[in-house]
Amino acid sequence: MTPEVGDIRGAPVIIGAGVAGLMTALHLAPHPVYLLSPTWLGTEASSALAQGALAASLGADDSPDLHLADTLAAGDGLCDESVVRRVLNAADRAIENLMDLGVAFDCSWDGTLRLGLEAAHSRRRIVNAGGDSTGRELVRAHHRCEANAFDHNSGRHGSPPAHCGKWAGQRRAGGKKCTGDCLSDPSTGGIGALFRDTTNPPGSFGHGLALAACAGAELADLEFIQFHPTALDVSHRPMPLVSEAVRGEGAVLINERGHRFLSNTLGGELASRDVVARAVWQQLATGHRVYLDARQSLGQKFAKRFPAVARHCRDGGIDPAVEPIPVRPAAHYHMGGVAVDAAGRSTVPGLWACGEVACTGLHGANRLASNSLTEAVTTSLWVAQSVAAAPAGWQWPRLVAKAPLPPDPSSVRHVASNALGVIRDGQALSDTVETLLPIAVRNTAASDPALIALMIAIAALRREESRGSHCRSDFPPRSAQARSSRLTLASAMTVAAELSLRPAERSA
Ligand code: SIN
């Protein structure tokens, strides 16, 4: 890995600049760390776009055990229960911690935190800030803390939690070892930019995953990609989200004939996200158009309750108070990632990951809404403690500038969208592996995106069942036993080379 950030020595490196990375840096203060990001800090992190918020069992009718049961049910057999328990038990403390940092969560008239409802949660437990702008509020609060501690103009840092670096780097496949310590966070973790339809920023094509894979780290459950069922159906990217909380307030999904197609499904519009996304997808695939109808449930109250969604609708010429909102599924969150423990340690000594790029086992096959910011905030403390406990005299990485190739996923997007979407099949997946292999091994701007799409396709091909967000039309049943999947760059390359042999050579 050779990011063009100058010569960095003497401090751990956090790749990315979303909430998980920023909080890890704050926990590590006064020890300096580097935050590396494809863009200026926070400007393109998925965290900053998050409308939904943190899930925590704060209501009088709620408990961490109920939250645990909902998380395990959504995860469809693949959650690591010990990690789920640890994260969810720490959620209320994490929210207090954020309030101490100045995050102003939304309150009810009596001054208590207002708790929203999202899909597959059996209780109201979603804590928001700024109505539907929680991610932006969180990133802002962290920047305020950073600005207080580090004066960029004078270069003096009383007690600097972080330095800002701009990452324009490129790694090369081939198993070059990344020495020292790196941490990753959501802005490098998302993979939505590999798809035509996504709610993720354009830089989210799995750069952090590529980095970790090249360092030899194991990646876990890569095939599990969450498609949000209700992205606003507009032409620009990223697609604005129409938060699940809108359905939590009673909005319903209809097609152009006004038919409420989820009315006979258990949980209806608030069934788990994979179920709703598939139902919307099937409507679109059979020639229908799909709308979220909030006229009855919210009407004129819409703009006050969901100001960001209302603004996006207005920009698209839609008034949700009086007309249904056109929606479609979009790649939104990657449950898979760098295989780590709850302290963010990957299988490569000295390499940590946290946030969306990491796979801790919290989300399993399908993330429960708003559990990811909860994960980012809670695990950042454990990651920081683990980094701080690194032995004295540890060799932190030395990253040397090299001419960067701004990565460009555009040539991969068509292939990934067709094969890795809401419904998959084996033939399309093996064709995709064959198409992507030559792109992934060449040193071009498309190599990293192609490498990650290739690894996802291999993981999806190997999982011959349908579970959570992974749906195979050629293997509809769910296997009796749930198994997490693991892949390294070396094993992926072996499988890809084998699949790419022509049938004649394969049988020879
Ligand atoms: C939403 O508000 O619908 C998204 C929340 C999430 O992705 O967790």
Short mmCIF file of C-alpha atoms and ligand atoms in Angstrom, two decimals:
data_model
loop_
_atom_site.label_atom_id
_atom_site.label_comp_id
_atom_site.label_asym_id
_atom_site.label_seq_id
_atom_site.Cartn_x
_atom_site.Cartn_y
_atom_site.Cartn_z
CA MET A 1 0.00 0.00 0.00
CA THR A 2 1.55 3.24 -1.05
CA PRO A 3 -0.76 6.16 -0.39
CA GLU A 4 0.45 9.55 -1.54
CA VAL A 5 0.39 11.14 1.84
CA GLY A 6 4.02 11.91 2.24
CA ASP A 7 6.22 10.04 4.60
CA ILE A 8 4.18 9.03 7.63
CA ARG A 9 6.06 7.69 10.60
CA GLY A 10 5.59 7.19 14.26
CA ALA A 11 1.83 6.90 14.49
CA PRO A 12 -0.86 4.37 13.75
CA VAL A 13 -2.86 4.96 10.61
CA ILE A 14 -6.63 5.00 10.32
CA ILE A 15 -7.75 4.61 6.78
CA GLY A 16 -10.98 6.49 6.22
CA ALA A 17 -12.76 9.27 7.92
CA GLY A 18 -16.22 8.14 8.95
CA VAL A 19 -17.56 7.95 12.47
CA ALA A 20 -15.69 4.77 13.47
CA GLY A 21 -12.32 6.18 12.43
CA LEU A 22 -12.95 9.60 13.94
CA MET A 23 -14.06 8.11 17.25
CA THR A 24 -11.13 5.70 17.38
CA ALA A 25 -8.82 8.69 16.92
CA LEU A 26 -10.59 10.61 19.67
CA HIS A 27 -10.30 7.68 22.06
CA LEU A 28 -6.58 7.44 21.30
CA ALA A 29 -5.93 11.11 22.08
CA PRO A 30 -3.45 12.48 23.05
CA HIS A 31 -1.59 9.90 20.96
CA PRO A 32 -1.47 11.16 17.40
CA VAL A 33 -2.92 9.04 14.64
CA TYR A 34 -3.33 9.63 10.94
CA LEU A 35 -6.76 9.58 9.40
CA LEU A 36 -6.47 8.80 5.72
CA SER A 37 -9.40 9.30 3.44
CA PRO A 38 -10.00 9.34 -0.31
CA THR A 39 -11.40 12.85 0.18
CA TRP A 40 -11.28 15.51 2.86
CA LEU A 41 -12.33 14.18 6.20
CA GLY A 42 -15.97 13.25 6.48
CA THR A 43 -16.99 14.78 3.16
CA GLU A 44 -17.56 11.44 1.47
CA ALA A 45 -17.91 9.01 4.31
CA SER A 46 -21.11 6.98 4.24
CA SER A 47 -21.51 7.88 7.92
CA ALA A 48 -22.17 11.48 6.98
CA LEU A 49 -25.05 10.41 4.73
CA ALA A 50 -26.71 8.22 7.34
CA GLN A 51 -30.32 9.29 7.90
CA GLY A 52 -31.22 6.50 10.26
CA ALA A 53 -29.35 6.59 13.45
CA LEU A 54 -28.21 4.50 16.37
CA ALA A 55 -30.25 1.63 17.66
CA ALA A 56 -30.29 1.20 21.45
CA SER A 57 -32.78 -0.39 23.83
CA LEU A 58 -33.59 2.74 25.81
CA GLY A 59 -37.39 2.50 25.96
CA ALA A 60 -39.23 1.46 29.13
CA ASP A 61 -40.65 -1.54 27.24
CA ASP A 62 -37.27 -2.58 25.82
CA SER A 63 -34.11 -4.44 26.89
CA PRO A 64 -30.75 -5.46 25.37
CA ASP A 65 -32.15 -9.02 25.20
CA LEU A 66 -35.05 -7.94 22.97
CA HIS A 67 -32.64 -5.98 20.78
CA LEU A 68 -30.41 -9.07 20.66
CA ALA A 69 -33.31 -11.28 19.58
CA ASP A 70 -34.21 -8.87 16.73
CA THR A 71 -30.58 -8.62 15.60
CA LEU A 72 -30.15 -12.40 15.55
CA ALA A 73 -33.42 -12.88 13.67
CA ALA A 74 -32.44 -10.35 10.99
CA GLY A 75 -28.91 -11.86 10.77
CA ASP A 76 -30.50 -15.15 9.70
CA GLY A 77 -28.19 -17.53 11.57
CA LEU A 78 -24.87 -15.85 10.85
CA CYS A 79 -24.45 -13.38 13.72
CA ASP A 80 -21.77 -13.99 16.33
CA GLU A 81 -23.95 -13.90 19.44
CA SER A 82 -21.13 -12.93 21.81
CA VAL A 83 -20.27 -9.88 19.65
CA VAL A 84 -23.94 -8.93 19.34
CA ARG A 85 -24.38 -9.11 23.11
CA ARG A 86 -21.24 -7.04 23.76
CA VAL A 87 -22.14 -4.30 21.27
CA LEU A 88 -25.79 -4.02 22.27
CA ASN A 89 -25.00 -3.94 25.99
CA ALA A 90 -22.65 -1.01 25.33
CA ALA A 91 -25.12 0.93 23.18
CA ASP A 92 -26.65 3.15 25.89
CA ARG A 93 -23.22 4.17 27.18
CA ALA A 94 -22.14 4.95 23.62
CA ILE A 95 -25.09 7.32 23.21
CA GLU A 96 -24.18 9.11 26.47
CA ASN A 97 -20.64 9.36 25.17
CA LEU A 98 -21.89 11.04 21.98
CA MET A 99 -24.02 13.46 24.00
CA ASP A 100 -20.89 14.37 25.97
CA LEU A 101 -19.23 15.16 22.63
CA GLY A 102 -22.05 17.57 21.83
CA VAL A 103 -24.33 15.49 19.61
CA ALA A 104 -27.83 16.88 20.13
CA PHE A 105 -30.16 13.93 19.73
CA ASP A 106 -33.83 14.62 19.04
CA CYS A 107 -36.02 14.74 22.13
CA SER A 108 -39.74 14.46 22.81
CA TRP A 109 -41.72 17.31 24.42
CA ASP A 110 -40.82 15.97 27.89
CA GLY A 111 -37.08 16.13 27.24
CA THR A 112 -36.54 12.37 26.89
CA LEU A 113 -34.86 10.99 23.78
CA ARG A 114 -37.34 10.47 20.96
CA LEU A 115 -37.27 6.82 19.89
CA GLY A 116 -38.14 5.94 16.29
CA LEU A 117 -39.13 2.63 14.73
CA GLU A 118 -37.41 0.93 11.82
CA ALA A 119 -37.95 -2.38 10.04
CA ALA A 120 -37.57 -5.65 11.95
CA HIS A 121 -37.21 -3.88 15.32
CA SER A 122 -39.88 -5.09 17.74
CA ARG A 123 -39.60 -1.86 19.76
CA ARG A 124 -39.04 1.84 19.15
CA ARG A 125 -35.27 2.19 19.67
CA ILE A 126 -33.88 4.45 16.93
CA VAL A 127 -32.17 7.58 18.24
CA ASN A 128 -31.89 10.40 15.69
CA ALA A 129 -30.25 13.79 15.47
CA GLY A 130 -31.47 16.58 13.21
CA GLY A 131 -34.60 14.56 12.31
CA ASP A 132 -33.08 12.41 9.59
CA SER A 133 -29.52 13.78 9.48
CA THR A 134 -27.91 11.77 12.26
CA GLY A 135 -24.75 10.82 10.39
CA ARG A 136 -24.05 14.44 9.45
CA GLU A 137 -24.54 15.55 13.07
CA LEU A 138 -22.16 12.87 14.33
CA VAL A 139 -19.42 13.74 11.85
CA ARG A 140 -19.88 17.46 12.67
CA ALA A 141 -19.53 16.87 16.40
CA HIS A 142 -16.30 14.98 15.83
CA HIS A 143 -14.91 17.71 13.62
CA ARG A 144 -15.66 20.26 16.32
CA CYS A 145 -13.63 18.19 18.79
CA GLU A 146 -10.81 17.82 16.32
CA ALA A 147 -10.77 21.55 15.52
CA ASN A 148 -10.56 22.33 19.22
CA ALA A 149 -7.55 20.15 19.66
CA PHE A 150 -5.52 20.77 16.50
CA ASP A 151 -4.71 24.08 14.89
CA HIS A 152 -3.95 23.39 11.24
CA ASN A 153 -2.78 26.97 10.57
CA SER A 154 -0.15 27.15 13.25
CA GLY A 155 0.61 23.46 13.02
CA ARG A 156 0.49 23.39 16.81
CA HIS A 157 -1.40 20.60 18.40
CA GLY A 158 -1.95 20.80 22.11
CA SER A 159 -3.41 17.37 22.33
CA PRO A 160 -4.16 16.29 18.82
CA PRO A 161 -6.56 13.43 18.36
CA ALA A 162 -5.87 13.20 14.66
CA HIS A 163 -4.04 14.66 11.71
CA CYS A 164 -5.84 15.02 8.42
CA GLY A 165 -4.37 13.34 5.41
CA LYS A 166 -5.72 13.03 1.94
CA TRP A 167 -5.43 9.53 0.61
CA ALA A 168 -4.87 9.25 -3.07
CA GLY A 169 -3.07 5.99 -2.94
CA GLN A 170 -3.09 2.73 -4.79
CA ARG A 171 -2.14 -0.74 -3.80
CA ARG A 172 -1.15 -3.53 -6.08
CA ALA A 173 -2.41 -7.10 -6.04
CA GLY A 174 0.26 -9.70 -5.52
CA GLY A 175 0.41 -10.20 -1.79
CA LYS A 176 2.69 -7.28 -0.91
CA LYS A 177 2.67 -7.16 2.84
CA CYS A 178 1.30 -4.07 4.53
CA THR A 179 3.48 -3.65 7.56
CA GLY A 180 2.58 -1.81 10.71
CA ASP A 181 -0.85 -0.76 11.72
CA CYS A 182 -3.79 0.35 9.72
CA LEU A 183 -7.36 0.87 10.73
CA SER A 184 -10.24 1.25 8.44
CA ASP A 185 -13.68 2.77 8.75
CA PRO A 186 -16.92 3.10 6.84
CA SER A 187 -15.76 5.47 4.11
CA THR A 188 -13.34 2.86 2.86
CA GLY A 189 -15.64 0.00 3.67
CA GLY A 190 -18.74 0.61 1.58
CA ILE A 191 -18.93 -1.07 -1.79
CA GLY A 192 -22.06 0.62 -3.15
CA ALA A 193 -20.15 2.49 -5.87
CA LEU A 194 -19.65 -0.87 -7.62
CA PHE A 195 -23.37 -0.71 -8.45
CA ARG A 196 -25.44 1.48 -10.75
CA ASP A 197 -28.00 2.06 -8.02
CA THR A 198 -26.52 3.01 -4.68
CA THR A 199 -26.95 5.26 -1.70
CA ASN A 200 -23.16 5.26 -1.08
CA PRO A 201 -20.70 8.01 -2.02
CA PRO A 202 -18.73 7.55 -5.26
CA GLY A 203 -15.54 6.55 -3.44
CA SER A 204 -17.18 3.54 -1.79
CA PHE A 205 -15.97 0.66 -3.89
CA GLY A 206 -14.12 -1.34 -1.27
CA HIS A 207 -10.73 0.35 -1.23
CA GLY A 208 -10.21 -0.65 2.41
CA LEU A 209 -11.04 -4.25 1.56
CA ALA A 210 -8.52 -4.26 -1.28
CA LEU A 211 -5.89 -2.89 1.05
CA ALA A 212 -6.54 -5.55 3.68
CA ALA A 213 -6.74 -8.35 1.11
CA CYS A 214 -3.35 -7.34 -0.28
CA ALA A 215 -1.93 -7.42 3.22
CA GLY A 216 -3.03 -11.08 3.37
CA ALA A 217 -6.01 -10.54 5.66
CA GLU A 218 -8.98 -12.88 5.56
CA LEU A 219 -12.22 -11.33 4.37
CA ALA A 220 -15.50 -12.70 5.71
CA ASP A 221 -19.06 -13.05 4.35
CA LEU A 222 -18.36 -10.87 1.32
CA GLU A 223 -21.47 -12.12 -0.47
CA PHE A 224 -23.80 -10.33 1.96
CA ILE A 225 -24.71 -6.93 0.54
CA GLN A 226 -27.71 -5.07 1.86
CA PHE A 227 -29.98 -3.38 -0.66
CA HIS A 228 -32.08 -0.63 0.83
CA PRO A 229 -35.63 -1.08 -0.51
CA THR A 230 -36.52 2.61 -0.67
CA ALA A 231 -33.88 4.73 -2.35
CA LEU A 232 -35.43 7.76 -4.04
CA ASP A 233 -35.71 6.86 -7.73
CA VAL A 234 -33.80 9.77 -9.26
CA SER A 235 -31.11 9.81 -11.93
CA HIS A 236 -28.21 11.24 -9.91
CA ARG A 237 -25.86 9.20 -7.71
CA PRO A 238 -25.64 8.60 -4.82
CA MET A 239 -29.39 8.08 -4.60
CA PRO A 240 -30.92 9.81 -1.58
CA LEU A 241 -32.44 7.47 0.93
CA VAL A 242 -36.06 7.55 1.93
CA SER A 243 -35.41 6.39 5.47
CA GLU A 244 -36.95 3.23 6.79
CA ALA A 245 -38.21 5.41 9.64
CA VAL A 246 -40.75 6.83 7.15
CA ARG A 247 -42.24 3.33 6.98
CA GLY A 248 -41.87 3.20 10.77
CA GLU A 249 -44.29 6.16 10.87
CA GLY A 250 -46.82 4.27 8.77
CA ALA A 251 -45.96 4.94 5.10
CA VAL A 252 -46.87 2.04 2.81
CA LEU A 253 -45.43 0.60 -0.39
CA ILE A 254 -47.70 0.53 -3.43
CA ASN A 255 -47.29 -0.04 -7.15
CA GLU A 256 -48.59 2.25 -9.90
CA ARG A 257 -52.03 0.66 -9.58
CA GLY A 258 -52.18 1.53 -5.91
CA HIS A 259 -51.78 -2.15 -4.92
CA ARG A 260 -50.14 -2.62 -1.51
CA PHE A 261 -48.05 -5.62 -2.51
CA LEU A 262 -46.62 -6.37 0.96
CA SER A 263 -49.98 -6.53 2.71
CA ASN A 264 -49.89 -10.34 2.95
CA THR A 265 -46.24 -10.55 4.03
CA LEU A 266 -45.47 -11.07 7.71
CA GLY A 267 -44.36 -7.68 9.05
CA GLY A 268 -45.61 -5.92 5.90
CA GLU A 269 -43.52 -2.84 5.05
CA LEU A 270 -41.57 -3.37 8.28
CA ALA A 271 -40.45 -6.91 7.47
CA SER A 272 -36.66 -7.25 7.43
CA ARG A 273 -34.86 -5.23 4.81
CA ASP A 274 -33.93 -8.18 2.58
CA VAL A 275 -37.59 -9.30 2.39
CA VAL A 276 -38.83 -5.82 1.49
CA ALA A 277 -36.02 -5.23 -1.03
CA ARG A 278 -36.82 -8.49 -2.83
CA ALA A 279 -40.53 -7.65 -2.95
CA VAL A 280 -39.80 -4.21 -4.44
CA TRP A 281 -37.30 -5.74 -6.87
CA GLN A 282 -39.84 -8.31 -8.05
CA GLN A 283 -42.40 -5.60 -8.71
CA LEU A 284 -39.88 -3.67 -10.82
CA ALA A 285 -38.72 -6.83 -12.61
CA THR A 286 -42.30 -7.53 -13.69
CA GLY A 287 -42.74 -4.08 -15.18
CA HIS A 288 -44.37 -2.24 -12.29
CA ARG A 289 -43.33 1.03 -10.70
CA VAL A 290 -43.03 1.28 -6.95
CA TYR A 291 -43.91 4.16 -4.63
CA LEU A 292 -43.77 4.90 -0.93
CA ASP A 293 -47.02 6.50 0.07
CA ALA A 294 -46.85 8.74 3.16
CA ARG A 295 -49.92 10.85 2.35
CA GLN A 296 -52.20 9.26 4.94
CA SER A 297 -49.64 8.57 7.66
CA LEU A 298 -47.65 11.81 7.63
CA GLY A 299 -49.18 14.16 5.09
CA GLN A 300 -48.31 17.77 5.89
CA LYS A 301 -46.17 16.65 8.87
CA PHE A 302 -43.69 14.98 6.52
CA ALA A 303 -41.28 17.89 6.03
CA LYS A 304 -41.01 18.61 9.74
CA ARG A 305 -40.37 14.99 10.70
CA PHE A 306 -38.07 14.13 7.75
CA PRO A 307 -36.49 17.39 6.58
CA ALA A 308 -33.64 15.82 4.58
CA VAL A 309 -35.91 13.38 2.74
CA ALA A 310 -38.40 16.19 2.07
CA ARG A 311 -35.59 18.33 0.62
CA HIS A 312 -34.43 15.54 -1.69
CA CYS A 313 -38.02 14.94 -2.81
CA ARG A 314 -38.51 18.66 -3.46
CA ASP A 315 -35.30 18.71 -5.54
CA GLY A 316 -36.81 15.89 -7.59
CA GLY A 317 -40.09 17.79 -8.00
CA ILE A 318 -42.03 15.55 -5.58
CA ASP A 319 -44.18 16.70 -2.66
CA PRO A 320 -44.52 13.68 -0.33
CA ALA A 321 -47.38 15.33 1.55
CA VAL A 322 -49.63 15.03 -1.47
CA GLU A 323 -48.06 12.46 -3.81
CA PRO A 324 -46.38 9.03 -3.49
CA ILE A 325 -42.59 8.92 -3.64
CA PRO A 326 -40.99 6.83 -6.43
CA VAL A 327 -38.48 4.34 -4.95
CA ARG A 328 -36.25 1.42 -5.93
CA PRO A 329 -33.71 -0.81 -4.14
CA ALA A 330 -30.12 0.38 -4.04
CA ALA A 331 -26.86 -1.08 -2.72
CA HIS A 332 -26.58 0.40 0.75
CA TYR A 333 -24.43 -1.53 3.21
CA HIS A 334 -21.86 -4.34 3.13
CA MET A 335 -22.28 -6.87 5.93
CA GLY A 336 -19.11 -8.66 4.80
CA GLY A 337 -15.68 -7.21 5.33
CA VAL A 338 -12.28 -7.72 6.88
CA ALA A 339 -12.65 -10.60 9.35
CA VAL A 340 -12.01 -9.05 12.77
CA ASP A 341 -12.73 -9.67 16.42
CA ALA A 342 -14.66 -7.15 18.55
CA ALA A 343 -11.43 -5.20 19.08
CA GLY A 344 -10.98 -4.81 15.33
CA ARG A 345 -8.00 -7.17 15.04
CA SER A 346 -7.74 -8.77 11.63
CA THR A 347 -5.95 -12.05 10.87
CA VAL A 348 -2.81 -10.03 10.03
CA PRO A 349 -0.93 -8.95 13.16
CA GLY A 350 -0.86 -5.18 13.33
CA LEU A 351 -3.81 -4.64 11.01
CA TRP A 352 -7.06 -3.36 12.56
CA ALA A 353 -10.35 -2.52 10.89
CA CYS A 354 -13.51 -0.92 12.22
CA GLY A 355 -16.77 0.34 10.78
CA GLU A 356 -18.34 -0.91 7.58
CA VAL A 357 -15.07 -2.28 6.20
CA ALA A 358 -14.92 -4.74 9.09
CA CYS A 359 -16.92 -7.89 9.65
CA THR A 360 -17.25 -8.35 13.40
CA GLY A 361 -20.15 -10.82 13.24
CA LEU A 362 -22.69 -8.28 14.50
CA HIS A 363 -24.76 -8.13 11.34
CA GLY A 364 -24.66 -11.71 10.06
CA ALA A 365 -26.46 -12.20 6.75
CA ASN A 366 -28.56 -9.08 7.03
CA ARG A 367 -27.99 -5.99 9.16
CA LEU A 368 -30.74 -4.79 11.44
CA ALA A 369 -31.44 -1.13 10.63
CA SER A 370 -29.33 1.44 12.49
CA ASN A 371 -27.12 -1.18 14.17
CA SER A 372 -24.11 -0.03 12.14
CA LEU A 373 -23.64 3.41 13.74
CA THR A 374 -24.11 1.67 17.09
CA GLU A 375 -21.34 -0.72 16.07
CA ALA A 376 -19.08 2.10 14.86
CA VAL A 377 -19.41 4.01 18.12
CA THR A 378 -19.10 1.05 20.51
CA THR A 379 -16.28 -0.82 18.79
CA SER A 380 -14.17 2.33 18.26
CA LEU A 381 -13.38 2.27 21.98
CA TRP A 382 -12.28 -1.37 21.91
CA VAL A 383 -10.21 -0.81 18.78
CA ALA A 384 -8.52 2.19 20.37
CA GLN A 385 -7.79 0.19 23.53
CA SER A 386 -6.31 -2.60 21.45
CA VAL A 387 -4.10 -0.20 19.45
CA ALA A 388 -3.03 1.57 22.64
CA ALA A 389 -2.01 -1.79 24.11
CA ALA A 390 0.39 -2.48 21.22
CA PRO A 391 3.86 -3.18 22.59
CA ALA A 392 6.27 -0.27 23.08
CA GLY A 393 8.68 0.14 20.20
CA TRP A 394 6.13 -1.20 17.71
CA GLN A 395 6.98 -0.36 14.12
CA TRP A 396 4.16 1.80 12.84
CA PRO A 397 3.82 1.88 9.08
CA ARG A 398 5.91 4.03 6.87
CA LEU A 399 3.86 4.96 3.87
CA VAL A 400 5.76 6.41 0.98
CA ALA A 401 4.26 8.44 -1.83
CA LYS A 402 3.92 6.88 -5.24
CA ALA A 403 2.16 8.19 -8.33
CA PRO A 404 -1.49 7.45 -7.57
CA LEU A 405 -4.08 6.08 -9.89
CA PRO A 406 -7.45 7.53 -8.98
CA PRO A 407 -9.48 4.32 -8.88
CA ASP A 408 -12.41 4.22 -11.27
CA PRO A 409 -15.15 1.63 -10.85
CA SER A 410 -17.17 2.71 -13.91
CA SER A 411 -16.15 -0.23 -16.13
CA VAL A 412 -17.00 -2.70 -13.36
CA ARG A 413 -20.40 -1.26 -12.49
CA HIS A 414 -22.40 -2.85 -15.28
CA VAL A 415 -21.01 -6.33 -14.58
CA ALA A 416 -21.41 -6.08 -10.80
CA SER A 417 -24.93 -4.66 -11.02
CA ASN A 418 -26.09 -7.49 -13.26
CA ALA A 419 -24.58 -10.38 -11.31
CA LEU A 420 -24.35 -9.27 -7.68
CA GLY A 421 -27.73 -7.60 -7.25
CA VAL A 422 -30.81 -8.52 -5.22
CA ILE A 423 -31.29 -11.89 -6.99
CA ARG A 424 -28.27 -13.91 -8.21
CA ASP A 425 -27.60 -17.08 -10.16
CA GLY A 426 -24.59 -19.32 -10.62
CA GLN A 427 -24.13 -18.84 -14.35
CA ALA A 428 -24.07 -15.04 -14.13
CA LEU A 429 -21.70 -15.24 -11.17
CA SER A 430 -19.16 -17.48 -12.94
CA ASP A 431 -19.35 -15.34 -16.10
CA THR A 432 -18.63 -12.33 -13.90
CA VAL A 433 -15.56 -13.94 -12.37
CA GLU A 434 -14.26 -14.67 -15.85
CA THR A 435 -14.89 -11.10 -17.02
CA LEU A 436 -13.35 -9.45 -13.97
CA LEU A 437 -10.18 -11.51 -13.55
CA PRO A 438 -8.20 -9.87 -16.38
CA ILE A 439 -9.24 -6.40 -15.17
CA ALA A 440 -8.32 -7.17 -11.56
CA VAL A 441 -4.79 -8.33 -12.37
CA ARG A 442 -3.93 -5.43 -14.69
CA ASN A 443 -2.59 -2.27 -13.08
CA THR A 444 -5.26 0.19 -14.12
CA ALA A 445 -7.71 2.50 -12.40
CA ALA A 446 -10.31 -0.28 -12.53
CA SER A 447 -8.16 -2.96 -10.85
CA ASP A 448 -9.12 -2.43 -7.22
CA PRO A 449 -12.87 -2.17 -7.88
CA ALA A 450 -12.62 -5.25 -10.16
CA LEU A 451 -10.71 -7.18 -7.51
CA ILE A 452 -13.35 -6.54 -4.87
CA ALA A 453 -16.26 -7.30 -7.21
CA LEU A 454 -14.44 -10.50 -8.21
CA MET A 455 -13.99 -11.61 -4.61
CA ILE A 456 -17.66 -10.90 -3.86
CA ALA A 457 -18.69 -12.90 -6.93
CA ILE A 458 -16.59 -15.87 -5.80
CA ALA A 459 -18.06 -15.75 -2.29
CA ALA A 460 -21.57 -15.54 -3.78
CA LEU A 461 -20.88 -18.43 -6.16
CA ARG A 462 -19.61 -20.63 -3.35
CA ARG A 463 -22.68 -20.01 -1.17
CA GLU A 464 -25.14 -22.43 -2.70
CA GLU A 465 -28.16 -21.42 -0.63
CA SER A 466 -30.33 -18.37 -0.04
CA ARG A 467 -29.87 -16.69 3.30
CA GLY A 468 -30.43 -13.13 4.49
CA SER A 469 -29.53 -10.69 1.75
CA HIS A 470 -27.95 -13.40 -0.44
CA CYS A 471 -30.65 -14.80 -2.71
CA ARG A 472 -29.80 -17.42 -5.37
CA SER A 473 -32.53 -18.18 -7.90
CA ASP A 474 -30.78 -21.52 -8.57
CA PHE A 475 -30.50 -22.37 -4.83
CA PRO A 476 -33.64 -20.93 -3.18
CA PRO A 477 -33.60 -22.98 0.07
CA ARG A 478 -31.62 -22.07 3.14
CA SER A 479 -29.08 -24.68 4.26
CA ALA A 480 -29.77 -26.40 7.57
CA GLN A 481 -26.42 -25.24 8.91
CA ALA A 482 -25.30 -21.61 8.84
CA ARG A 483 -21.63 -21.15 7.99
CA SER A 484 -19.67 -17.95 7.74
CA SER A 485 -17.48 -17.71 4.61
CA ARG A 486 -13.81 -16.76 4.47
CA LEU A 487 -11.69 -15.70 1.51
CA THR A 488 -8.14 -14.47 1.06
CA LEU A 489 -6.72 -12.81 -2.02
CA ALA A 490 -4.60 -15.90 -2.74
CA SER A 491 -7.54 -18.32 -2.49
CA ALA A 492 -9.74 -16.02 -4.57
CA MET A 493 -7.11 -15.86 -7.30
CA THR A 494 -6.83 -19.66 -7.37
CA VAL A 495 -10.61 -20.09 -7.69
CA ALA A 496 -10.85 -17.33 -10.31
CA ALA A 497 -8.06 -18.80 -12.43
CA GLU A 498 -9.71 -22.22 -12.28
CA LEU A 499 -13.11 -20.84 -13.28
CA SER A 500 -11.60 -18.85 -16.10
CA LEU A 501 -10.13 -21.90 -17.80
CA ARG A 502 -12.10 -22.72 -20.89
CA PRO A 503 -14.45 -25.71 -20.41
CA ALA A 504 -12.24 -27.86 -22.70
CA GLU A 505 -9.12 -27.10 -20.67
CA ARG A 506 -11.04 -27.63 -17.44
CA SER A 507 -12.12 -31.13 -18.44
CA ALA A 508 -8.72 -32.06 -19.96
C1 SIN B 1 -32.60 4.24 7.01
O1 SIN B 1 -32.77 5.29 7.63
O2 SIN B 1 -33.48 3.68 6.41
C2 SIN B 1 -31.24 3.65 6.97
C3 SIN B 1 -30.78 3.29 8.28
C4 SIN B 1 -29.72 2.29 8.16
O3 SIN B 1 -29.24 2.00 7.06
O4 SIN B 1 -29.36 1.72 9.19
#
